[in-house]
XYZ file of C-alpha atoms in Angstrom:
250
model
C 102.741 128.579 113.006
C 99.739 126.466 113.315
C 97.609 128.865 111.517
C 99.817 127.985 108.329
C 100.925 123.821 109.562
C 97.028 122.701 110.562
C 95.296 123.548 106.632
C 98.045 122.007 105.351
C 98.424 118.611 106.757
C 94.242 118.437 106.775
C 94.889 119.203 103.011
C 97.278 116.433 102.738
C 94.974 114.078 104.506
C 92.139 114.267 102.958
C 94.092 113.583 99.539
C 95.806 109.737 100.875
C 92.003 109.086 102.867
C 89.847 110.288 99.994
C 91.608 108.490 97.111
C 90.714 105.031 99.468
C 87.138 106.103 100.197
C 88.134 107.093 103.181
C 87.034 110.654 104.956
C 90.166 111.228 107.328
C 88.733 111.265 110.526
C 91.344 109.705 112.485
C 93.657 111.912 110.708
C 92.061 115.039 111.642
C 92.554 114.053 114.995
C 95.444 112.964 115.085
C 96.741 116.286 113.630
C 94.824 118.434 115.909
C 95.797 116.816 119.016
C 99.310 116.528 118.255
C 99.511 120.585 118.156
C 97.331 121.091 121.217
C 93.994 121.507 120.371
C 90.964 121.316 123.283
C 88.282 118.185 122.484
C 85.192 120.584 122.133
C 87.166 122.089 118.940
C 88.413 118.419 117.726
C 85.451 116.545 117.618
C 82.872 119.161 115.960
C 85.406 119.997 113.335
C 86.648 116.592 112.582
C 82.790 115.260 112.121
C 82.670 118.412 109.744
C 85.840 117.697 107.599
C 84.663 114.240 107.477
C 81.432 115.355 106.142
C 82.787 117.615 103.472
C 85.465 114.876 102.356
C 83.329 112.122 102.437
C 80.610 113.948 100.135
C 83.116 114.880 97.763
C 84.451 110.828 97.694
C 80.770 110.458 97.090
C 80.150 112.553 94.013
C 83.319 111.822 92.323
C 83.257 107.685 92.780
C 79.044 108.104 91.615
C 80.272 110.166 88.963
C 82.836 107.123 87.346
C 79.832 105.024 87.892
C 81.801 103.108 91.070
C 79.025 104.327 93.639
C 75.702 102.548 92.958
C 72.613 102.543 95.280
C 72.896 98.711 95.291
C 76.296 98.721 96.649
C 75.685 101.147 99.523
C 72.256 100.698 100.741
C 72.262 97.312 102.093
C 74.894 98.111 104.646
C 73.203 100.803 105.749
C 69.557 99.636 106.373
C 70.767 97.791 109.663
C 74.301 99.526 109.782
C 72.336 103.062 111.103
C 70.281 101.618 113.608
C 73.088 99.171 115.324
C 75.307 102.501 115.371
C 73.009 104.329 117.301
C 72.523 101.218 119.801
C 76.705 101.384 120.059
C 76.628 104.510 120.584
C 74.473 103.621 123.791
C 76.504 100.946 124.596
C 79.422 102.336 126.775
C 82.585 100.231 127.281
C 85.890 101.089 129.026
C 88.565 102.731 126.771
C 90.751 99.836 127.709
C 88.532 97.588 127.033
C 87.607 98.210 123.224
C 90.666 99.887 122.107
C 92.793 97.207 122.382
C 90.150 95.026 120.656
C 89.698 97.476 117.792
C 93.424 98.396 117.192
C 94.104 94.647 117.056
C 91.058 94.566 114.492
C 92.552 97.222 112.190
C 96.276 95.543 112.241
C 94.432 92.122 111.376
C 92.979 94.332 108.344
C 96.043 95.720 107.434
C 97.904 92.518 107.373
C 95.145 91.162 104.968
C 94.989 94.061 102.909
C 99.044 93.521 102.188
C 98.731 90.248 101.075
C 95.825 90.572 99.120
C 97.669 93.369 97.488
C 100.008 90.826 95.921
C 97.279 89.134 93.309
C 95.515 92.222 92.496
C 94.533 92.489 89.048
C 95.237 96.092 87.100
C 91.142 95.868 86.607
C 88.842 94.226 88.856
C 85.309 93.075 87.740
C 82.114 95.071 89.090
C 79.973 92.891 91.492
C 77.123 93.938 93.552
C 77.295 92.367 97.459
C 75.099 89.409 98.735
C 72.173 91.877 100.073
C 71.142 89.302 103.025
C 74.636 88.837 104.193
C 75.091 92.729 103.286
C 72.792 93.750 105.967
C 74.463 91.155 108.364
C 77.258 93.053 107.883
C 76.174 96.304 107.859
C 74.616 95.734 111.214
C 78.141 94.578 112.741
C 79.941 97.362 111.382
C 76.948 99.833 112.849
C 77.486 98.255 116.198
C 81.507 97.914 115.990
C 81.584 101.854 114.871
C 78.897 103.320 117.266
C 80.886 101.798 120.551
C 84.420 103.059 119.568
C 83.708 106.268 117.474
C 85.491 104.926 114.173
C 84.158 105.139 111.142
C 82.467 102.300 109.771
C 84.219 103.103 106.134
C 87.239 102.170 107.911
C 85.947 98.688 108.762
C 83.769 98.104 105.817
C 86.373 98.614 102.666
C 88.874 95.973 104.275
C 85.958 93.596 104.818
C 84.443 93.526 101.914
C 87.428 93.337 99.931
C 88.223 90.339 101.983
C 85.246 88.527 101.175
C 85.847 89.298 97.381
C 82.145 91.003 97.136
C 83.088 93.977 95.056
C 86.088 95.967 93.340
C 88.650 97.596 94.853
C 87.478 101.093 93.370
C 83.751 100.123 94.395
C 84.922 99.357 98.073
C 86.049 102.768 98.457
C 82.723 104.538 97.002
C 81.069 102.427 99.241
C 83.369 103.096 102.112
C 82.673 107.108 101.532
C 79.157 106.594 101.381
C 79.352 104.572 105.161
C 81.277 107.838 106.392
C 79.083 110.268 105.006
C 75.773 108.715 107.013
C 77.732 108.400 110.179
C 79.569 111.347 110.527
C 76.120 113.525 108.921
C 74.485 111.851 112.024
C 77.660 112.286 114.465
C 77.509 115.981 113.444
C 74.114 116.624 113.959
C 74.178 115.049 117.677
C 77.495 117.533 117.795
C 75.632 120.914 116.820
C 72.738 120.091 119.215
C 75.061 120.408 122.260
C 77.947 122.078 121.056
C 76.674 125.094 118.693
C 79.669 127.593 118.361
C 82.023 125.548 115.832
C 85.516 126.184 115.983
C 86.487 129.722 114.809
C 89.133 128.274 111.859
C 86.926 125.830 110.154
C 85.839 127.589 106.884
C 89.723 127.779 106.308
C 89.885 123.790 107.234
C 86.997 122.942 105.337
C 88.226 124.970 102.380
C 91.906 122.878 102.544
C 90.009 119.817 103.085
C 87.770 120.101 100.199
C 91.302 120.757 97.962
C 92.632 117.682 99.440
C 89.184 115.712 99.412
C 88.904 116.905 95.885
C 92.280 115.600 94.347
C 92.858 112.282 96.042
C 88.960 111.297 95.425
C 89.695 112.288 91.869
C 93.300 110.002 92.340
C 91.328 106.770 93.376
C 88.339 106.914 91.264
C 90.371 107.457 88.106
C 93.849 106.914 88.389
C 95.267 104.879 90.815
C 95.593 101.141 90.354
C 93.622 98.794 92.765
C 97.163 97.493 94.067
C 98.059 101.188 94.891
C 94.705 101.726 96.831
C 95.093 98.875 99.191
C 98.480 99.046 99.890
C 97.529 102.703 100.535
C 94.515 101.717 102.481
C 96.429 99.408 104.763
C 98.869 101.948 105.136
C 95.980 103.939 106.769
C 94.792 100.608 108.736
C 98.148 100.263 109.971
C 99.042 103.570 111.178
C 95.380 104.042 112.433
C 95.570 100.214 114.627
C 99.188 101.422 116.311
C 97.448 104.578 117.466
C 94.590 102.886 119.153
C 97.225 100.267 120.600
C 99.239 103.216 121.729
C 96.264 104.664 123.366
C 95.291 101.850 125.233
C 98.907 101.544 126.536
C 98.354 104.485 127.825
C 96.210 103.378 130.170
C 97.646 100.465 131.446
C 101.303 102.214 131.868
């Protein structure tokens, strides 16, 4: 039975993520570990999903002209070096996943009420680069100590700060998940070789899912739709973490 469940809810989300920008990493998870799968499967093939959904997001938001090297590579100049310095920087499960559930609910209440004034069509903007790479760097850091993707932390941000479009915050948000989970993976295959013997059929549903909701948010759906979609995500994704960290204390 989970032969046939697993492609299918990957499939289904990759479409809500991708349509936000988003590559569906904590929803890979998530599905994995609810039907029993061991950690050395989960993480190598939910850096590789990511990496296949994200690079589709990437195309098709470049494509419509909403992906722009000005409004991607600023974050990333410091954002790649602070994530490997989080990465180094250990903390205590109940230490930073209360912090960064509490983070994403915060997000998710702002990206409701924002929700409310959003206008059919938003103006393009390019970011402040100096406060861009200020950014960047926090997210980097934030990311590489808790394993979430930066994406997940940049679209709510910078759509808080009013820097770019709602459309625009999602190609940007793809292109943040692409460079971190490329790297992630490549750390992954260095000690952990043999992937998981069902991916091509994952990757395949993925890329369906990655495909149409990418296709969804770069064309179709309003900017009110995407962020009361993407704090949908944020929500679900910062009562998880909470729930984790409960875990530990109970």
């Amino acid at each position: 039975m989970s032969d046939i469940l697993l492609p299918i809810a990957f499939a289904i989300v990759a479409l809500l993520y991708a349509s936000v920008g988003q590559a569906g990493g904590t929803g890979y998870v998530a599905v994995m570990g609810v039907l029993g799968l061991a950690p050395d499967v989960i993480k190598p093939a939910a850096l590789a999903l990511n990496v296949l959904v994200a690079s589709i997001a990437c195309w098709r938001f470049h494509r419509v002209g909403l992906l722009t090297w000005r409004t991607c590579y600023p974050f990333a100049v410091l954002g790649a070096p602070f994530s490997l310095l989080g990465g180094a920087t250990n903390l205590p499960a109940a230490i930073y996943q209360p912090i960064v559930g509490a983070l994403l609910l915060a997000a998710a209440l702002q990206m409701l009420l924002s929700a409310r004034g959003v206008p059919d069509r938003e103006a393009a903007a390019e970011p402040p680069f100096i406060r861009s790479l200020i950014v960047g760097g926090g997210i980097g850091y934030l990311s590489g100590i808790t394993g979430v993707g930066g994406g997940i932390f940049l679209a709510p941000l910078v759509l808080a700060l009013g820097w770019i479009g709602t459309r625009q915050a999602a190609g940007a948000a793809a292109a943040r998940h692409l460079l971190n989970s490329a790297t992630a993976l490549a750390g992954v295959w260095a000690t952990m070789p043999a992937l998981p013997a069902g991916l091509p059929i994952w990757l395949l549903s993925v890329g369906l899912g990655g495909f149409v909701g990418s296709w969804l948010g770069a064309r179709h759906l309003p900017p009110k739709a995407m962020r009361l979609l993407l704090a949908t995500l944020l929500l679900i994704a910062g009562v998880r973490m909470l729930a984790t960290a409960a875990n530990h204390y109970f």
